PDB file of C-alpha atoms in Angstrom:
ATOM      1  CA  UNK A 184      23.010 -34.362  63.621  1.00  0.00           C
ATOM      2  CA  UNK A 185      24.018 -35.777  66.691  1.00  0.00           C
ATOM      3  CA  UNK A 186      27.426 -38.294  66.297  1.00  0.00           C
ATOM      4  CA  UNK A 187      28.609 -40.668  69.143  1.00  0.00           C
ATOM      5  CA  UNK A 188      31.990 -39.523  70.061  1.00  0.00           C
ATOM      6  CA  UNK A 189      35.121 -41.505  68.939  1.00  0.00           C
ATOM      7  CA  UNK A 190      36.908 -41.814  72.042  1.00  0.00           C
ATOM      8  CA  UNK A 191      34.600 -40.908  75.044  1.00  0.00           C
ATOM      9  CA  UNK A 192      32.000 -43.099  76.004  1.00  0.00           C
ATOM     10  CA  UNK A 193      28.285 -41.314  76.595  1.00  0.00           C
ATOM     11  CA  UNK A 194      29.117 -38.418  74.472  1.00  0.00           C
ATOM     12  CA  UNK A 195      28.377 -37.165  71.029  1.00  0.00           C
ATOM     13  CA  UNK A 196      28.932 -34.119  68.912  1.00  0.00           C
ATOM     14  CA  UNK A 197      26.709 -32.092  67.261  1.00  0.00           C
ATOM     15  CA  UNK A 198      26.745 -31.509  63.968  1.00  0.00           C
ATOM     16  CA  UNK A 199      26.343 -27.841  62.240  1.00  0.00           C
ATOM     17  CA  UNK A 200      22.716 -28.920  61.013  1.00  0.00           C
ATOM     18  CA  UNK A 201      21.727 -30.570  64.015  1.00  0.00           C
ATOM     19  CA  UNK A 202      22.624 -27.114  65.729  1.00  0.00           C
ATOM     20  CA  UNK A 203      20.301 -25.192  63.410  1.00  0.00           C
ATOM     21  CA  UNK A 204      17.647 -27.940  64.424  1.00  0.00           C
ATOM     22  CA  UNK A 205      18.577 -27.290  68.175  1.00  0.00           C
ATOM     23  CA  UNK A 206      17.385 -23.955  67.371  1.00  0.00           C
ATOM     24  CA  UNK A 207      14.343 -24.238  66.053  1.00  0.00           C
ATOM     25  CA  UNK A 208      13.711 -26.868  69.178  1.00  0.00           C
ATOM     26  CA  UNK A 209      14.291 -23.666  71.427  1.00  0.00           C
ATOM     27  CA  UNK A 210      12.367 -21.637  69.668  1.00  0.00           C
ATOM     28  CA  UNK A 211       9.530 -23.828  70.406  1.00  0.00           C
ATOM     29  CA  UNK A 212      10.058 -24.442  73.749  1.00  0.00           C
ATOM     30  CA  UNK A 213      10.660 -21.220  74.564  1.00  0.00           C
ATOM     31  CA  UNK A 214       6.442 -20.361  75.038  1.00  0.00           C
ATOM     32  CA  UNK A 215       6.542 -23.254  77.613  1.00  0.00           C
ATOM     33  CA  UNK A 216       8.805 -21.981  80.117  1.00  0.00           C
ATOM     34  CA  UNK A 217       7.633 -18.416  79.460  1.00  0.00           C
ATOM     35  CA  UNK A 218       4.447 -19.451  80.584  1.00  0.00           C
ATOM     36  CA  UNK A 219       5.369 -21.565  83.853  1.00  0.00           C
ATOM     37  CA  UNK A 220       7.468 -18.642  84.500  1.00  0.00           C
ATOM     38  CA  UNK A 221       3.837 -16.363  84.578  1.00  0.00           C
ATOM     39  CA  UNK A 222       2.064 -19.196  86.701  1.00  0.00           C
ATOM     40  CA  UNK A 223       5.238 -18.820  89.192  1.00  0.00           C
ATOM     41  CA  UNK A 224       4.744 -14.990  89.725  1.00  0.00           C
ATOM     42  CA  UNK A 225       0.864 -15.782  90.017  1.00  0.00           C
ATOM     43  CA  UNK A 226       2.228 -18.157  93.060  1.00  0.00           C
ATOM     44  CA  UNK A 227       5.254 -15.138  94.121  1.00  0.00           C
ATOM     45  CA  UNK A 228       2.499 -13.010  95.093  1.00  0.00           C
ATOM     46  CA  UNK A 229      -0.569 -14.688  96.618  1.00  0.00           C
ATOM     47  CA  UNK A 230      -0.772 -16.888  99.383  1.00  0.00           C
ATOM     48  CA  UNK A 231      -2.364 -20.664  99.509  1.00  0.00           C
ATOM     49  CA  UNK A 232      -6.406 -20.438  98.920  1.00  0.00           C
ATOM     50  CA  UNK A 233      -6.762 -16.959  98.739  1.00  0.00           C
ATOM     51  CA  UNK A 234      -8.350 -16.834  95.520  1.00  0.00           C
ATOM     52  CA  UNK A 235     -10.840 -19.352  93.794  1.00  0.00           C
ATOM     53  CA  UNK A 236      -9.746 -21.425  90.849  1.00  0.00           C
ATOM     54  CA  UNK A 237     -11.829 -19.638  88.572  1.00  0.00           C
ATOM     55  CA  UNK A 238      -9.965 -16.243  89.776  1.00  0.00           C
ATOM     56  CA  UNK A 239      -7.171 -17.535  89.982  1.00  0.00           C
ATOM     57  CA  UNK A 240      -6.950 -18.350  86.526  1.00  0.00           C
ATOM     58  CA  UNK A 241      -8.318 -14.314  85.334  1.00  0.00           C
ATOM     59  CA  UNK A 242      -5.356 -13.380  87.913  1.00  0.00           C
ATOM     60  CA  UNK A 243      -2.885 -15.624  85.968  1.00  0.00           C
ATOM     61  CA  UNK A 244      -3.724 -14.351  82.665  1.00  0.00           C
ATOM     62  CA  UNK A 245      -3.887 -10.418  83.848  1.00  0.00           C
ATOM     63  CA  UNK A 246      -0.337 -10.996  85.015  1.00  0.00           C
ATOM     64  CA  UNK A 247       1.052 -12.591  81.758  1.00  0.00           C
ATOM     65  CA  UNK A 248      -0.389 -10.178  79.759  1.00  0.00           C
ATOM     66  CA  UNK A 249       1.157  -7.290  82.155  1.00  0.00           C
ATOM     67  CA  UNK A 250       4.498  -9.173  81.761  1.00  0.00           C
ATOM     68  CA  UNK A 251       3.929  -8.903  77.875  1.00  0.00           C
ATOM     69  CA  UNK A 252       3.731  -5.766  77.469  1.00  0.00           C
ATOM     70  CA  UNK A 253       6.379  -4.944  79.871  1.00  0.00           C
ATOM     71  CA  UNK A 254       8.448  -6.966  77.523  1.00  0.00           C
ATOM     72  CA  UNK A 255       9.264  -9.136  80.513  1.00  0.00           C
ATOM     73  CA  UNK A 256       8.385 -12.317  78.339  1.00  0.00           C
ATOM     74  CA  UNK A 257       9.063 -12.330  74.610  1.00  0.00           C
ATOM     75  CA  UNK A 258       6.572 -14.759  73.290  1.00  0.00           C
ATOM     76  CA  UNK A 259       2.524 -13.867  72.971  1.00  0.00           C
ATOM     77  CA  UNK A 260       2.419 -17.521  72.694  1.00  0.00           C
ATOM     78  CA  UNK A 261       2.688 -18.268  76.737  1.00  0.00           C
ATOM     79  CA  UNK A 262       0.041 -16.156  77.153  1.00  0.00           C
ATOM     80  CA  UNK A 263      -2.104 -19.578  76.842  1.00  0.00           C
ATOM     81  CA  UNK A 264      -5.052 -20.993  78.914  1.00  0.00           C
ATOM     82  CA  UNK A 265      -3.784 -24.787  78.331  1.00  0.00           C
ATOM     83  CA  UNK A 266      -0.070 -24.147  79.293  1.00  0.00           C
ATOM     84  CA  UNK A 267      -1.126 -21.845  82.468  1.00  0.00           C
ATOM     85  CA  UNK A 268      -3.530 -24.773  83.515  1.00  0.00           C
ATOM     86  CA  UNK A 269      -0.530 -26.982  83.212  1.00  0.00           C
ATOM     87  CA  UNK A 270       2.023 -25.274  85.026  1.00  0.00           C
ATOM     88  CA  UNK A 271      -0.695 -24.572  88.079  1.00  0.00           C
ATOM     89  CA  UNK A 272      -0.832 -28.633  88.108  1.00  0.00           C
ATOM     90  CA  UNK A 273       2.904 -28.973  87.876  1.00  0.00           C
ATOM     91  CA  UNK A 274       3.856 -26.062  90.703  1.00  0.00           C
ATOM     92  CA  UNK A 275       0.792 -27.403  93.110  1.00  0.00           C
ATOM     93  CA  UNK A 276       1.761 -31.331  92.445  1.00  0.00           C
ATOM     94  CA  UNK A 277       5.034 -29.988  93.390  1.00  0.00           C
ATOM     95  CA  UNK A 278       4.439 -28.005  96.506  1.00  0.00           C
ATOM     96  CA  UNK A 279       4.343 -24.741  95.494  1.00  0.00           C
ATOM     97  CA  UNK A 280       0.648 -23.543  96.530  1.00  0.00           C
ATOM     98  CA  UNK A 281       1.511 -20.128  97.449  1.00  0.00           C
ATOM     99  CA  UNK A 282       3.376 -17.758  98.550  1.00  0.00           C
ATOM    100  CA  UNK A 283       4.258 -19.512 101.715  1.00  0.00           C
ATOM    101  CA  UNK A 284       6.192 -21.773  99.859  1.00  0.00           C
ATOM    102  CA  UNK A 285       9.261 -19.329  99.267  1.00  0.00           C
ATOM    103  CA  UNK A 286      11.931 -21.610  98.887  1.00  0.00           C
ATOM    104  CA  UNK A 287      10.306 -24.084  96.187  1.00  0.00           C
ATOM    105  CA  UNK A 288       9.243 -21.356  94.134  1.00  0.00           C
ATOM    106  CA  UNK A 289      13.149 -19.560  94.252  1.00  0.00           C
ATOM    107  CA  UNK A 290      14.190 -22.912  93.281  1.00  0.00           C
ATOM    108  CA  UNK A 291      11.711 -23.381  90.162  1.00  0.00           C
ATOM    109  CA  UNK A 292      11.787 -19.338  89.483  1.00  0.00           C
ATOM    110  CA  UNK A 293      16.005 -20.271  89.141  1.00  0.00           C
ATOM    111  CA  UNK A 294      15.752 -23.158  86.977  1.00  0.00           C
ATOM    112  CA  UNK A 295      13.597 -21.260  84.653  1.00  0.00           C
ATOM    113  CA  UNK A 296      15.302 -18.513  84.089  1.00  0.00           C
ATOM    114  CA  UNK A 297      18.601 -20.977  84.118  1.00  0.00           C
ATOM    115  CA  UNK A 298      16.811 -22.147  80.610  1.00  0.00           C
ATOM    116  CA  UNK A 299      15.534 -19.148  79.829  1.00  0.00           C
ATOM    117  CA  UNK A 300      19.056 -18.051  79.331  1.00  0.00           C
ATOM    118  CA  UNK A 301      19.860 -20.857  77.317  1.00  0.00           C
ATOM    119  CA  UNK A 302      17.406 -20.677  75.089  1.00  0.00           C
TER     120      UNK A 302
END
């Protein structure tokens, strides 16, 4: 799957199977990053505190599934509670709280859809 290269050190080569596995990885992870990416927009458009948790959360999932249908994310499987509760912990441990925080959330709304595109 994955071979140490002969010559270069800290490099390997991937095998044909192991990219058919690398696939299948993506296709998994996919959901994830589709789902952070609905929890960003969530944070795009409303400031710091200006809805309840609770709210928030209804908010959240009315904008994923608006995003689904508008074919802007591929997978029904972001459209979960557990993965929008965990990107809301990872964007607000990480500064992003709101809107206010403009250039955190262009730098995580570019590294998703960097690995979006890779996937």
């Amino acid at each position: 799957i994955l071979m140490p290269h002969p010559k270069l050190p800290d490099t390997y080569n991937l095998t044909s199977i192991g990219f058919r596995k690398l696939q299948l990885f993506s296709r998994f992870l996919k959901p994830y990053f589709e789902s952070y990416w609905i929890v960003l927009n969530y944070f795009m458009k409303y400031p710091q505190n200006s809805i309840k948790a609770k709210e928030r959360l209804k908010k959240i999932e009315t904008i994923g599934n608006r995003m689904y249908k508008k074919k802007e994310i591929e997978r029904i499987e972001a459209l979960s509670i557990i993965n929008y509760n965990n990107g809301i912990e990872f964007f607000t441990y990480n500064g992003v709280k709101g809107s206010d925080d403009n250039e955190k959330i262009l730098f995580y709304a570019d590294s998703i859809h960097k690995y979006l595109n890779c996937l």
